[in-house]
XYZ file of C-alpha atoms in Angstrom:
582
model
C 21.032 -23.640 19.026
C 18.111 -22.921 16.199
C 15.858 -26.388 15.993
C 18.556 -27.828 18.092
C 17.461 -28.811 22.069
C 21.038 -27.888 23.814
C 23.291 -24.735 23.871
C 26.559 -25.251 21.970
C 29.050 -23.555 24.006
C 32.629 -22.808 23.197
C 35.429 -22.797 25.874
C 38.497 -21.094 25.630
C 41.898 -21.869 27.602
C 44.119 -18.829 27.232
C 46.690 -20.211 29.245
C 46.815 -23.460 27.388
C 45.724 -22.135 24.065
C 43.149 -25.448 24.309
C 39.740 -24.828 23.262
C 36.435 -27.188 22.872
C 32.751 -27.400 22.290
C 30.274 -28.411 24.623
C 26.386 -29.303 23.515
C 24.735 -28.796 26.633
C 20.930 -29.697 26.827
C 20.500 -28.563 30.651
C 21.166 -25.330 29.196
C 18.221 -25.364 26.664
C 15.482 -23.653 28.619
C 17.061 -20.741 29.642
C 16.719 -19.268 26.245
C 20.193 -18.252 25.993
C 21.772 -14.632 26.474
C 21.637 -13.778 30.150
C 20.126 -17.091 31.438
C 22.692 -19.134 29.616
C 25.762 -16.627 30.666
C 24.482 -16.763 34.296
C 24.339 -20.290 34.357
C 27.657 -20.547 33.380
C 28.703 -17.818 35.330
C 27.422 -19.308 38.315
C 29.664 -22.404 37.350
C 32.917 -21.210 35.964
C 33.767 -18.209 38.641
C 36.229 -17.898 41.321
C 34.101 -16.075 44.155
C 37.426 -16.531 46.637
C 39.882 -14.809 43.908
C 40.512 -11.187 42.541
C 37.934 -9.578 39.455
C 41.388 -9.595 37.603
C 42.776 -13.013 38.807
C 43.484 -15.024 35.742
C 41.199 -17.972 36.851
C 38.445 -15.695 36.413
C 35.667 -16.074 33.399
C 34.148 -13.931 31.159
C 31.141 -15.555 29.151
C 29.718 -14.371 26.024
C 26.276 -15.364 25.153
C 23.561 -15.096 22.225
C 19.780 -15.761 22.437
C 17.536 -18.533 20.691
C 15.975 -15.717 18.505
C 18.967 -13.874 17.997
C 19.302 -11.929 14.444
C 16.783 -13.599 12.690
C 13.456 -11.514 14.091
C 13.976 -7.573 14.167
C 15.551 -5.882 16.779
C 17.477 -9.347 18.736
C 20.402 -7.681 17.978
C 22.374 -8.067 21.631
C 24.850 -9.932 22.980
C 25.369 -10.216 26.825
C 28.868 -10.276 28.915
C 28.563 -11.925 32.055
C 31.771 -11.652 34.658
C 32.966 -10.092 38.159
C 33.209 -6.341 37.975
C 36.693 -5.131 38.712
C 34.756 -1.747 39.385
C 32.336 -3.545 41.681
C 33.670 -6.639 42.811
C 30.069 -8.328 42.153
C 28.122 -9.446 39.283
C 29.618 -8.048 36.179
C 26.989 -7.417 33.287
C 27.165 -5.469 30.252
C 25.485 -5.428 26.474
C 26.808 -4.748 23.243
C 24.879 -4.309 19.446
C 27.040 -4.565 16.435
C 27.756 -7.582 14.748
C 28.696 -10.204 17.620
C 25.010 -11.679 17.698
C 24.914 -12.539 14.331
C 28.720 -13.785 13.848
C 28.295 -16.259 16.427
C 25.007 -17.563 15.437
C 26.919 -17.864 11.899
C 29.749 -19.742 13.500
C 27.759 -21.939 15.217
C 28.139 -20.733 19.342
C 25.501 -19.891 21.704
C 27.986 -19.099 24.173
C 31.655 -18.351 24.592
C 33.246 -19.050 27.986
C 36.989 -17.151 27.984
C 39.244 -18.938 31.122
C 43.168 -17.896 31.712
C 46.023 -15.775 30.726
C 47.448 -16.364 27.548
C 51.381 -16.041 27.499
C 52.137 -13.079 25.587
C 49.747 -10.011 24.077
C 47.649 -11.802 21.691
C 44.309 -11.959 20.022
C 41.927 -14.574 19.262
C 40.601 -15.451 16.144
C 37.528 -17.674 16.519
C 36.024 -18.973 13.335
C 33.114 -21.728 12.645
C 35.539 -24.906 12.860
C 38.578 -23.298 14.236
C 39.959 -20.969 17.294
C 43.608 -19.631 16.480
C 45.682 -17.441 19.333
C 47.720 -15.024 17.297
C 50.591 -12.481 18.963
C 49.318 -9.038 19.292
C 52.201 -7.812 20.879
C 52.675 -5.376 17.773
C 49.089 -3.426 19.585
C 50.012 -2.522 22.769
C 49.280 1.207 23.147
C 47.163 1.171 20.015
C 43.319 2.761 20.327
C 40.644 0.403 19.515
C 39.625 2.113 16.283
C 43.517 1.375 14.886
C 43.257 -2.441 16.045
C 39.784 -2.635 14.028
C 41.445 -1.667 10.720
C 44.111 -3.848 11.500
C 42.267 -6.864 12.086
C 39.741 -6.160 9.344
C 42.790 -6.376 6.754
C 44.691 -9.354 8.397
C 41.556 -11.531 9.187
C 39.856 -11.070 5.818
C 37.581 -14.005 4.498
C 33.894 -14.874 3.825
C 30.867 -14.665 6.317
C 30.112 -12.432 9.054
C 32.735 -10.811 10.661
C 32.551 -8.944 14.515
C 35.957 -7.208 15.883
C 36.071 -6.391 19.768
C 38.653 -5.117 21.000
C 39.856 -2.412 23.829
C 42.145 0.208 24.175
C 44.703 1.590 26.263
C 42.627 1.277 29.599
C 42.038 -2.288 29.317
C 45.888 -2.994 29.070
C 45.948 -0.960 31.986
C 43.656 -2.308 33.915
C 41.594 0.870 34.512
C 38.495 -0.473 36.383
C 35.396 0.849 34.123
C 37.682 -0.218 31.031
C 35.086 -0.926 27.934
C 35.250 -2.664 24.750
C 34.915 -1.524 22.124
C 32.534 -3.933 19.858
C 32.274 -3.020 15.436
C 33.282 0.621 16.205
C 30.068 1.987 17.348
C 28.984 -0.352 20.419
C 30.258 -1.269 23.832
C 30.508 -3.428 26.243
C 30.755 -0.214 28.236
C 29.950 -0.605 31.543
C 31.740 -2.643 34.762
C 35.084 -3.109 33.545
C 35.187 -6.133 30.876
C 38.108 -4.048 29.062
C 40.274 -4.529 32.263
C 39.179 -8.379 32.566
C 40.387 -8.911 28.609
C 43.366 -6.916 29.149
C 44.182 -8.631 32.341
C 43.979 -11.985 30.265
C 46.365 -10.397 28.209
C 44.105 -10.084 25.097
C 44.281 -7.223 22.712
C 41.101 -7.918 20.663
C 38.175 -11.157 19.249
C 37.578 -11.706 15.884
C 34.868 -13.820 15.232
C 34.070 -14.983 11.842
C 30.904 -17.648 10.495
C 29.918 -18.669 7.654
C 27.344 -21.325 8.128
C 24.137 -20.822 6.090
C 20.924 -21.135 8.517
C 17.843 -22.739 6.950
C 14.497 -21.757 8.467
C 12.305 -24.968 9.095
C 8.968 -23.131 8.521
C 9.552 -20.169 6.100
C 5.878 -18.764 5.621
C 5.189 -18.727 9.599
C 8.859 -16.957 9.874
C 7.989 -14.581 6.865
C 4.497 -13.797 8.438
C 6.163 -13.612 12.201
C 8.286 -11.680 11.648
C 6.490 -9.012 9.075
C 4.655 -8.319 11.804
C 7.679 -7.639 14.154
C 9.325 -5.785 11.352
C 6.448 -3.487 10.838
C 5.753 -3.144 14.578
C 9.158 -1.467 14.882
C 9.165 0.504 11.786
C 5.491 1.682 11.400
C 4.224 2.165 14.755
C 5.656 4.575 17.361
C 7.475 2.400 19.922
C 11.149 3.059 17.887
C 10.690 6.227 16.366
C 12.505 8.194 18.389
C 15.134 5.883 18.752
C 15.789 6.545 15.136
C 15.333 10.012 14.474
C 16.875 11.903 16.949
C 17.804 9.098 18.902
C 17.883 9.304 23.107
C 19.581 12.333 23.062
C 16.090 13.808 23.003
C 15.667 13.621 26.425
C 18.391 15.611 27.691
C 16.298 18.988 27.160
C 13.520 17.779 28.805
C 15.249 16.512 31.798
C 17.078 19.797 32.457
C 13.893 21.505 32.049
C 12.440 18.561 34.510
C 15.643 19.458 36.997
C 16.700 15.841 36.506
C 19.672 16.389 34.506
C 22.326 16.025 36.557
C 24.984 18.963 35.978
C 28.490 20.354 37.288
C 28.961 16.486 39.591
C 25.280 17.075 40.271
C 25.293 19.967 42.419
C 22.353 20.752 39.957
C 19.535 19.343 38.058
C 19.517 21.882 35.584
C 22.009 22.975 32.862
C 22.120 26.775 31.663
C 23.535 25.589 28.038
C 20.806 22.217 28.230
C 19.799 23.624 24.620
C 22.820 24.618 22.837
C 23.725 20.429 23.697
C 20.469 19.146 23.278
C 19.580 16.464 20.839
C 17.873 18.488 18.610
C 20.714 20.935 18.229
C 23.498 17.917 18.001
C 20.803 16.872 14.986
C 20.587 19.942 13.512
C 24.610 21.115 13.519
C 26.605 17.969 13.944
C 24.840 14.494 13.147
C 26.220 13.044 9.459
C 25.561 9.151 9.512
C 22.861 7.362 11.297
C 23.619 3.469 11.728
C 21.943 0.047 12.804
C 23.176 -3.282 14.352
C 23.094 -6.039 12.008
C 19.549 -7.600 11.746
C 17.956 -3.913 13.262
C 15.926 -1.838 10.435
C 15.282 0.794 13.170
C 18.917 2.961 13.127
C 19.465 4.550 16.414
C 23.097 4.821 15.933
C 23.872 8.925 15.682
C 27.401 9.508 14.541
C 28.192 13.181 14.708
C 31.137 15.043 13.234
C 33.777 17.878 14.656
C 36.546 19.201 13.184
C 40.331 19.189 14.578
C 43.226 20.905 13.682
C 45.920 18.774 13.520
C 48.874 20.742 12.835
C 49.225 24.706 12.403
C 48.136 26.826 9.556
C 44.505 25.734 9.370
C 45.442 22.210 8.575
C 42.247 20.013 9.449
C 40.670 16.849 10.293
C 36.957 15.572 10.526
C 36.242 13.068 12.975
C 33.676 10.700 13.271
C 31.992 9.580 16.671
C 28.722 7.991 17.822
C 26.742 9.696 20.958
C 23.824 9.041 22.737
C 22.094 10.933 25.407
C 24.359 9.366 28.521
C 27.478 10.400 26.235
C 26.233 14.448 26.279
C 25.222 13.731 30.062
C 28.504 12.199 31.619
C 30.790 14.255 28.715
C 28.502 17.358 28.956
C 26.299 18.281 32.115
C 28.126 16.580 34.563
C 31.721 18.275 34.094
C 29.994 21.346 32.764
C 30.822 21.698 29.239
C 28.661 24.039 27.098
C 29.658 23.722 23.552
C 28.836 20.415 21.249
C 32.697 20.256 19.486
C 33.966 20.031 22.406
C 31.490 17.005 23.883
C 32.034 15.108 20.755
C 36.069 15.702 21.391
C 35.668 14.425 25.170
C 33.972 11.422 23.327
C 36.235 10.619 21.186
C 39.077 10.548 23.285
C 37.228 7.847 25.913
C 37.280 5.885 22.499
C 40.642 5.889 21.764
C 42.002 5.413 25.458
C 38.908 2.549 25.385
C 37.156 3.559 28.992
C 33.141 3.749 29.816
C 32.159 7.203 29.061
C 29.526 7.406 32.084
C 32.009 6.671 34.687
C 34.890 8.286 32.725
C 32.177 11.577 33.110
C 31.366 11.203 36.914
C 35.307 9.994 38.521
C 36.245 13.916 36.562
C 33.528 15.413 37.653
C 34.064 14.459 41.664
C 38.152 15.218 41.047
C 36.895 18.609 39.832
C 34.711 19.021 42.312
C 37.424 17.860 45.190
C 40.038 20.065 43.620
C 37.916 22.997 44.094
C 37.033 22.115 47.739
C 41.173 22.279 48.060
C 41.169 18.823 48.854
C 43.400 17.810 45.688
C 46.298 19.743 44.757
C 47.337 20.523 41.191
C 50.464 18.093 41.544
C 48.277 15.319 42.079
C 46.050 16.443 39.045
C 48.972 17.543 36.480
C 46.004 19.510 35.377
C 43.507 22.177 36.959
C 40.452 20.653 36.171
C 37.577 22.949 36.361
C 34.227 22.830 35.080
C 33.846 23.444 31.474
C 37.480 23.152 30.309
C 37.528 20.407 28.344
C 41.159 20.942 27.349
C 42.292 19.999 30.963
C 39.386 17.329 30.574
C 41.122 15.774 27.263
C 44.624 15.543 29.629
C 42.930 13.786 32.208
C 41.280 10.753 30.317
C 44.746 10.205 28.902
C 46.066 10.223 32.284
C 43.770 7.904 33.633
C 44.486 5.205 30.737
C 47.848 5.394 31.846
C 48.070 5.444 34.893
C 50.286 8.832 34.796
C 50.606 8.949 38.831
C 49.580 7.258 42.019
C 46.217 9.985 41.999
C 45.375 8.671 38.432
C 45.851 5.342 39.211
C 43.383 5.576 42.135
C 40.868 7.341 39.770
C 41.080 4.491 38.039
C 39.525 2.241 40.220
C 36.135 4.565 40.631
C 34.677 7.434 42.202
C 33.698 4.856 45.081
C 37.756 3.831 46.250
C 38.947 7.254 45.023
C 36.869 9.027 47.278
C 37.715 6.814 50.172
C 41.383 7.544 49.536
C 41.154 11.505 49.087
C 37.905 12.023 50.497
C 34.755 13.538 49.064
C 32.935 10.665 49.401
C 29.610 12.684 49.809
C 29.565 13.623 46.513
C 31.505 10.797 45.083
C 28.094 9.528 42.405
C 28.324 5.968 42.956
C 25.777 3.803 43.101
C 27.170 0.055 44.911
C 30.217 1.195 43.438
C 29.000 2.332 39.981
C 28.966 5.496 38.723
C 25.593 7.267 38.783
C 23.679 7.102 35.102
C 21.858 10.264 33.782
C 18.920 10.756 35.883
C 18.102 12.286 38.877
C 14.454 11.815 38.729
C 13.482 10.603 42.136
C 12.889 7.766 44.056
C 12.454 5.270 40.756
C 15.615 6.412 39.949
C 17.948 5.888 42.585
C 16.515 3.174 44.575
C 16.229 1.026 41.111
C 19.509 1.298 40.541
C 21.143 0.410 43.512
C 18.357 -2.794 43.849
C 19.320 -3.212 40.395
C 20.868 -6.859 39.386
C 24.547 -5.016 38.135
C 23.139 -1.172 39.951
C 22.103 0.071 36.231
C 19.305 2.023 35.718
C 18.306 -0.332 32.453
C 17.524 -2.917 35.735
C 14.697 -2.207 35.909
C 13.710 1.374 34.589
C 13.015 2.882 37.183
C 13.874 6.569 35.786
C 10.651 6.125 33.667
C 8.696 4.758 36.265
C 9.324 8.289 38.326
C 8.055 9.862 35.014
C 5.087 8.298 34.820
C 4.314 7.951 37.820
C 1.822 11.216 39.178
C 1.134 9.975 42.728
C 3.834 8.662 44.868
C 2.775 5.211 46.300
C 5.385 3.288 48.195
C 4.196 -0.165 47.650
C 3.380 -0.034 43.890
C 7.146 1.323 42.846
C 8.261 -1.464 44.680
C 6.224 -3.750 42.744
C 6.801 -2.239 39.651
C 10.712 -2.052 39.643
C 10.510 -5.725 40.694
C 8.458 -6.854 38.391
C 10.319 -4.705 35.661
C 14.017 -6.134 37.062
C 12.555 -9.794 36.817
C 10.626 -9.554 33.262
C 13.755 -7.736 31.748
C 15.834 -11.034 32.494
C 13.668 -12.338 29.646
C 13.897 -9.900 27.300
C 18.103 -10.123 28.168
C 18.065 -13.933 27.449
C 16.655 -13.640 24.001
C 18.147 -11.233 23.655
C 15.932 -8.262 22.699
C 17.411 -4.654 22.881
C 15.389 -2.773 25.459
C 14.451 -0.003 23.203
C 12.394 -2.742 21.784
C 10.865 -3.965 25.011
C 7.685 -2.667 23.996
C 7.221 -4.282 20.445
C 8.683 -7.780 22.111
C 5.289 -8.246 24.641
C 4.628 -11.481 25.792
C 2.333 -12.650 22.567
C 4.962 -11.425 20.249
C 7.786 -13.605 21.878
C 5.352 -16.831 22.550
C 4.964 -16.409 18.018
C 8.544 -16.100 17.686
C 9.005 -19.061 19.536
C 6.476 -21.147 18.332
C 7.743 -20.355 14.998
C 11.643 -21.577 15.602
C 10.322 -24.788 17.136
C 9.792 -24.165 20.601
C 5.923 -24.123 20.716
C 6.146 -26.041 24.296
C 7.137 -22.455 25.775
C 3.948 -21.127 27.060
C 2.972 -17.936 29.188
C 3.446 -19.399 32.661
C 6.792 -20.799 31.683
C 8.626 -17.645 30.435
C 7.594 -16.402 33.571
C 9.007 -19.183 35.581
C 12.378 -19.048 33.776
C 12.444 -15.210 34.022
C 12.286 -16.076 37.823
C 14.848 -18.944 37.798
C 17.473 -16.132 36.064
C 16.901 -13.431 38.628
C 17.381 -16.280 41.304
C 20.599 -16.787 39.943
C 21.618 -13.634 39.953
C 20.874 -13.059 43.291
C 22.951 -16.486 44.243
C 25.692 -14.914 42.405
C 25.888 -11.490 44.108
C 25.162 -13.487 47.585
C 28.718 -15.586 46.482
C 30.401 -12.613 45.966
C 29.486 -10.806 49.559
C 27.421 -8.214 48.081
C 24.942 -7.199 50.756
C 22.151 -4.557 50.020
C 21.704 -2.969 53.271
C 25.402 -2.335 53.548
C 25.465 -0.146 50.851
C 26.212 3.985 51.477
C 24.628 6.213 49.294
C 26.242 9.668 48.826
C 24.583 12.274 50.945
C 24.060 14.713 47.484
C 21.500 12.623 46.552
C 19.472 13.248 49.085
C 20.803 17.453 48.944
C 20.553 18.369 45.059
C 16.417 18.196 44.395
C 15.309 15.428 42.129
C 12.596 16.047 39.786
C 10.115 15.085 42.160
C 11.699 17.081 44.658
C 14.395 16.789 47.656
C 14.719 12.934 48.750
C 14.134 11.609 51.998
C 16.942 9.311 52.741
C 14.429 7.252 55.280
C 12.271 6.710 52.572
C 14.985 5.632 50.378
C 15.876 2.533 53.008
C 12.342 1.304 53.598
C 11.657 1.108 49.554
C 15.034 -0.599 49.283
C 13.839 -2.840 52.660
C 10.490 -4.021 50.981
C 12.115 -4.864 47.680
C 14.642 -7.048 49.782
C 11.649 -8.796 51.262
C 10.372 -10.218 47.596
C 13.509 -11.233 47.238
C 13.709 -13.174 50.135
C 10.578 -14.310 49.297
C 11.186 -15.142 45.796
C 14.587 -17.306 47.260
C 12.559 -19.302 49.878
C 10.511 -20.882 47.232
């Protein structure tokens, strides 16, 4: 809590519709967002019970600087992966920082299964469970105009809520957060849907004095300018990080048609430029962000015959045109945004949404799927077939669909495949196939993401392979970034936020006792608990099988060796173990 020394936590009882605040000072150093929610994590979860058990938490969390310095514009999910079965992380912009600073909550801790459909409606003095049974089957985007007329009052307002998926308990379910951002990744959708939750409002009002408003106004000038005047965020804003998807084809680490390639023939027709050029309308920030990197292109659709026709609106980003483009092979940029747009309204993670059709393609060409299990022929490049097959996997059309809904990972143990099944630890593979950095960060990766630890861009930038120094780096990277998540910066940021930037923002709020050694010590202490966590859950690292096309289809640095791959994931074990004897 601002210029408070505890975390005020709010605890919900879904089951008992009971709720109640905690103000817990042990919580205090951990600087809130990821800290906090592992903490509590790490407290509240059932390691002997099901993802979707109904004893099972989810925990919401803020940071100390959230919203009122540039940029802090996160809020971090912390749970058990349905798609995973381990440590369940996942980030969302929008609105849901700021509302519950404004309503007074650090963190929000969600426990049972309410009764009936409902939604919650958690305000600064007050937490009300209201039936929702009037939403089932409704796409997020109708339940945000719903709730934005029903729950209407003063202060900051944030709307999550899921779609289809989620009720169905589709396994990389997202949520959809203010219409624009997600809690995409892991399968939160299916944990709020298997609470038998249709959306969270949250609403505050509470006015929040700064104690010294010249240092503040001076702090953060300089962070405002530092993000708007230099280039660390530029092209965040302008074109946004579908700039990179060019590039990386022309790098061969675009991975294309279930990654049989690197490279994609129609890489420039879909490229962020052209998206910019042809399609973009609206560009959009999270609240408290002057940068903007929110690109909301338009399409049209015909909705009934004789040229009668819609516009629609929909945000992408460079893994959207990867997973919804490349991967299943689709060449034209209507058609991308009208694969998008549909994993909106069915309320599923694009990225895995992209890779599960891309392997069932894939399979179906290999003759290992028939066309009765699919309903559909999917191919590569039909996105008509494509658009039938998201719908089927929100609801659960058939026993096939139902399986896809679990992941690439179980599906391909049921039908086979598994080879080039792109999971990573049971998540689907992210949009680079750059090399070593790449791959091995992601599956040493805290929740197997490549925003771990980065180690995509450390393959970039790195000219001469050296074994012991990416191994350093990606640890270094995974531990620092549990910092930046408890503040909670957004990682396009990470370079404006550098140590000295976050030790003023501190000192200006009131916590001047932080100092250099001690941010490191606590972004140690979260990464420790992490670990604990995934160790609780079973997850061993050397267990893990990675598909054998990752080590066929050439990176950008080339064909991987898959002995290689072991020892770099062996040595970064070893700092872990070394990092857990202390």
């Amino acid at each position: 809590m601002l210029y408070k020394n505890y975390i005020r936590v709010l605890y919900i009882d879904l089951s008992n519709e009971k709720f109640r605040v905690e103000e817990r000072s042990d919580l205090w150093e951990y600087l809130g967002g990821v800290g906090v929610a592992s903490k509590l994590l790490e407290e509240e979860m059932r390691a002997d019970l099901d993802a979707l058990a109904p004893e099972q938490v989810i925990v919401f969390a803020n940071g100390v600087i959230s919203s009122i310095f540039p940029v802090v514009t996160k809020t971090v999910a912390m749970f058990i992966s349905p798609l995973t079965g381990e440590l369940g992380e996942s980030y969302a912009g929008g609105r849901m920082a700021l509302t519950m600073l404004m309503a007074g909550y650090d963190a929000i801790v969600l426990t049972g299964r309410h009764r009936r459909q409902s939604y919650l409606s958690i305000k600064t003095h007050n937490v009300e469970f209201k039936d929702a049974r009037a939403f089932k089957g409704m796409s997020a985007k109708e339940i945000g105009r719903y709730i934005r007329d029903k729950e209407a009052g003063s202060g900051k307002r944030s709307i999550l809520r899921i779609g289809p998926a989620g009720e169905n308990g589709v396994a990389y379910a997202s949520v959809c957060v203010d219409t624009y951002r997600h809690f995409g990744r892991l399968g939160l959708g299916a944990i709020i849907g298997s609470k038998n939750l249709k959306a969270i409002s949250i609403m505050g009002d509470r006015v929040m004095p700064i104690a010294k408003p010249i240092e503040y106004l001076k702090a953060y000038r300089l962070l405002f300018d530092k993000s708007t005047e230099t280039n660390h965020m530029q092209k965040y804003h302008d074109i946004g990080t579908a700039v990179n998807l060019e590039p990386l084809s022309e790098m061969g680490a675009l991975p294309t048609n279930n990654m049989q390639s690197g490279s994609f023939a129609a890489a420039e027709e879909i490229s962020g430029e052209r998206f910019a050029e042809e399609n973009l309308v609206r560009k959009m920030a999270c609240a408290g962000c002057p940068v903007g990197c929110i690109h909301v292109g338009q399409f049209r659709r015909e909705f009934d015959k004789g040229h009668e026709y819609e516009s629609i609106s929909v945000g992408y980003d460079y893994e959207l045109l990867y997973a919804l483009g490349s991967f299943l092979g689709i060449e034209k940029r209507d058609e991308i945004l009208s694969l998008i747009d549909k994993v909106e309204d069915e309320g599923m993670d694009a990225m895995s949404t992209g890779v599960v059709l891309g392997w069932a393609t894939e399979a179906q060409k290999k003759e290992m799927l028939t066309e009765e299990q699919t309903l559909v022929k999917l191919e590569f490049g039909n996105a008509e077939n494509y658009l039938k097959a998201i719908e089927y996997i929100a609801d659960r059309k058939n026993e096939f669909y139902t399986d896809l809904g679990k992941g690439v990972a179980k599906a391909s143990k049921i039908y086979g495949g598994e080879d080039f099944a792109m999971a990573i630890a049971g998540n689907e593979m992210s949009g680079y196939h750059t090399g070593y950095g790449a791959l091995v960060g992601t599956l040493v990766g805290a929740r197997h993401s490549h925003l771990c630890n980065g180690g995509y861009a450390l393959d970039q930038s790195m000219k001469d392979f050296d074994a012991e120094k990416m191994v350093d780096t990606l640890w270094n990277e995974e531990v620092e970034r549990c910092l930046l998540n408890s503040l909670i910066i957004c990682l396009f940021a990470r370079k404006v936020y550098d140590r000295e930037t976050i030790l003023l923002a501190l000192n200006v709020i009131g916590r001047s006792e932080i100092t250099n050694e001690e941010l490191t010590r606590i972004s140690r202490e979260i990464y420790k608990t992490k670990l604990r966590i995934k160790a609780k859950l079973n997850f061993v690292l050397e267990n893990v099988q990675l598909p054998q096309r990752y080590f066929e289809t050439p990176s950008m640095k080339g064909t991987l060796d898959k002995e290689l791959v072991l020892s770099l994931i062996g040595k970064f074990q070893e700092k872990n173990k070394i990092l857990m004897a202390e």
